């Protein structure tokens, strides 16, 4: 299991476009990928769950990957967050 905390920096939070990009990245991997934010566990492979969480700007979240390709998944998700969520 690997995990990393990140801060959501964009002004609009995690709306449809970034939620979809995050999910697309997560779905490439066989490991379990969850986001932990505001006491909630969110399946990162579900854009609807990400959007429903209402994650706003300046919110800290933790990415947790657990399984066969967990390290590569975490690495790519961090890049996805940095590239898609500005």
PDB file of C-alpha atoms in Angstrom:
ATOM      1  CA  UNK A   1       0.000   0.000   0.000  1.00  0.00           C
ATOM      2  CA  UNK A   2       1.290   3.445  -0.954  1.00  0.00           C
ATOM      3  CA  UNK A   3      -0.259   6.828  -0.253  1.00  0.00           C
ATOM      4  CA  UNK A   4       0.349  10.520  -0.740  1.00  0.00           C
ATOM      5  CA  UNK A   5      -1.378  13.680   0.476  1.00  0.00           C
ATOM      6  CA  UNK A   6      -1.968  16.469  -2.010  1.00  0.00           C
ATOM      7  CA  UNK A   7      -3.720  19.840  -1.988  1.00  0.00           C
ATOM      8  CA  UNK A   8      -6.394  20.771  -4.538  1.00  0.00           C
ATOM      9  CA  UNK A   9      -5.166  24.073  -5.942  1.00  0.00           C
ATOM     10  CA  UNK A  10      -7.664  25.013  -8.651  1.00  0.00           C
ATOM     11  CA  UNK A  11     -10.372  27.547  -7.874  1.00  0.00           C
ATOM     12  CA  UNK A  12     -13.292  25.365  -8.937  1.00  0.00           C
ATOM     13  CA  UNK A  13     -12.396  22.139  -7.099  1.00  0.00           C
ATOM     14  CA  UNK A  14     -13.010  18.712  -8.614  1.00  0.00           C
ATOM     15  CA  UNK A  15     -15.780  19.195 -11.144  1.00  0.00           C
ATOM     16  CA  UNK A  16     -16.676  16.985 -14.143  1.00  0.00           C
ATOM     17  CA  UNK A  17     -13.593  17.399 -16.342  1.00  0.00           C
ATOM     18  CA  UNK A  18     -10.890  16.781 -13.719  1.00  0.00           C
ATOM     19  CA  UNK A  19     -12.951  14.027 -12.079  1.00  0.00           C
ATOM     20  CA  UNK A  20     -13.168  12.255 -15.430  1.00  0.00           C
ATOM     21  CA  UNK A  21      -9.427  12.593 -16.077  1.00  0.00           C
ATOM     22  CA  UNK A  22      -8.584  11.265 -12.611  1.00  0.00           C
ATOM     23  CA  UNK A  23     -10.888   8.287 -13.126  1.00  0.00           C
ATOM     24  CA  UNK A  24      -9.462   7.545 -16.585  1.00  0.00           C
ATOM     25  CA  UNK A  25      -5.987   7.404 -15.091  1.00  0.00           C
ATOM     26  CA  UNK A  26      -7.119   5.253 -12.154  1.00  0.00           C
ATOM     27  CA  UNK A  27      -8.898   2.771 -14.434  1.00  0.00           C
ATOM     28  CA  UNK A  28      -5.622   1.925 -16.189  1.00  0.00           C
ATOM     29  CA  UNK A  29      -4.461   0.068 -13.082  1.00  0.00           C
ATOM     30  CA  UNK A  30      -5.599  -3.150 -11.443  1.00  0.00           C
ATOM     31  CA  UNK A  31      -4.894  -1.993  -7.883  1.00  0.00           C
ATOM     32  CA  UNK A  32      -7.541  -0.488  -5.611  1.00  0.00           C
ATOM     33  CA  UNK A  33      -7.343   3.303  -5.701  1.00  0.00           C
ATOM     34  CA  UNK A  34      -9.187   5.453  -3.193  1.00  0.00           C
ATOM     35  CA  UNK A  35      -9.224   9.110  -2.281  1.00  0.00           C
ATOM     36  CA  UNK A  36      -9.707  10.082   1.344  1.00  0.00           C
ATOM     37  CA  UNK A  37     -11.103  13.558   1.916  1.00  0.00           C
ATOM     38  CA  UNK A  38     -13.183  15.137   4.680  1.00  0.00           C
ATOM     39  CA  UNK A  39     -13.621  11.760   6.371  1.00  0.00           C
ATOM     40  CA  UNK A  40     -14.940  10.132   3.189  1.00  0.00           C
ATOM     41  CA  UNK A  41     -13.494   7.223   1.202  1.00  0.00           C
ATOM     42  CA  UNK A  42     -13.999   7.743  -2.529  1.00  0.00           C
ATOM     43  CA  UNK A  43     -13.371   5.190  -5.274  1.00  0.00           C
ATOM     44  CA  UNK A  44     -11.030   7.029  -7.665  1.00  0.00           C
ATOM     45  CA  UNK A  45     -12.242   4.897 -10.574  1.00  0.00           C
ATOM     46  CA  UNK A  46     -15.712   6.484 -10.345  1.00  0.00           C
ATOM     47  CA  UNK A  47     -16.012  10.038 -11.707  1.00  0.00           C
ATOM     48  CA  UNK A  48     -19.515  10.306 -10.244  1.00  0.00           C
ATOM     49  CA  UNK A  49     -18.270   9.496  -6.744  1.00  0.00           C
ATOM     50  CA  UNK A  50     -15.500  12.091  -7.099  1.00  0.00           C
ATOM     51  CA  UNK A  51     -17.955  14.777  -8.251  1.00  0.00           C
ATOM     52  CA  UNK A  52     -20.512  13.831  -5.569  1.00  0.00           C
ATOM     53  CA  UNK A  53     -17.887  14.358  -2.851  1.00  0.00           C
ATOM     54  CA  UNK A  54     -17.926  18.093  -3.589  1.00  0.00           C
ATOM     55  CA  UNK A  55     -14.166  18.543  -3.211  1.00  0.00           C
ATOM     56  CA  UNK A  56     -13.433  22.251  -3.184  1.00  0.00           C
ATOM     57  CA  UNK A  57     -10.310  24.336  -3.719  1.00  0.00           C
ATOM     58  CA  UNK A  58      -7.659  24.310  -0.973  1.00  0.00           C
ATOM     59  CA  UNK A  59      -8.841  20.897   0.250  1.00  0.00           C
ATOM     60  CA  UNK A  60      -6.238  18.328   1.229  1.00  0.00           C
ATOM     61  CA  UNK A  61      -6.866  14.782   0.084  1.00  0.00           C
ATOM     62  CA  UNK A  62      -4.964  11.540   0.330  1.00  0.00           C
ATOM     63  CA  UNK A  63      -4.502   9.142  -2.577  1.00  0.00           C
ATOM     64  CA  UNK A  64      -4.185   5.516  -1.475  1.00  0.00           C
ATOM     65  CA  UNK A  65      -3.224   2.737  -3.898  1.00  0.00           C
ATOM     66  CA  UNK A  66      -3.184  -0.902  -2.864  1.00  0.00           C
ATOM     67  CA  UNK A  67      -2.324  -3.793  -5.160  1.00  0.00           C
ATOM     68  CA  UNK A  68      -0.050  -5.155  -7.845  1.00  0.00           C
ATOM     69  CA  UNK A  69       0.786  -1.910  -9.709  1.00  0.00           C
ATOM     70  CA  UNK A  70       0.259   0.520  -6.804  1.00  0.00           C
ATOM     71  CA  UNK A  71       3.495   2.510  -7.099  1.00  0.00           C
ATOM     72  CA  UNK A  72       3.083   3.250 -10.810  1.00  0.00           C
ATOM     73  CA  UNK A  73      -0.589   4.129 -10.246  1.00  0.00           C
ATOM     74  CA  UNK A  74       0.243   6.599  -7.480  1.00  0.00           C
ATOM     75  CA  UNK A  75       2.985   8.180  -9.554  1.00  0.00           C
ATOM     76  CA  UNK A  76       0.704   8.709 -12.555  1.00  0.00           C
ATOM     77  CA  UNK A  77      -2.212   9.958 -10.439  1.00  0.00           C
ATOM     78  CA  UNK A  78      -0.009  12.618  -8.838  1.00  0.00           C
ATOM     79  CA  UNK A  79       0.982  13.781 -12.333  1.00  0.00           C
ATOM     80  CA  UNK A  80      -2.678  13.763 -13.407  1.00  0.00           C
ATOM     81  CA  UNK A  81      -3.674  15.902 -10.424  1.00  0.00           C
ATOM     82  CA  UNK A  82      -0.884  18.386 -11.165  1.00  0.00           C
ATOM     83  CA  UNK A  83      -1.704  18.575 -14.900  1.00  0.00           C
ATOM     84  CA  UNK A  84      -5.502  18.551 -14.822  1.00  0.00           C
ATOM     85  CA  UNK A  85      -6.281  20.428 -11.677  1.00  0.00           C
ATOM     86  CA  UNK A  86      -4.887  23.924 -11.907  1.00  0.00           C
TER      87      UNK A  86
END
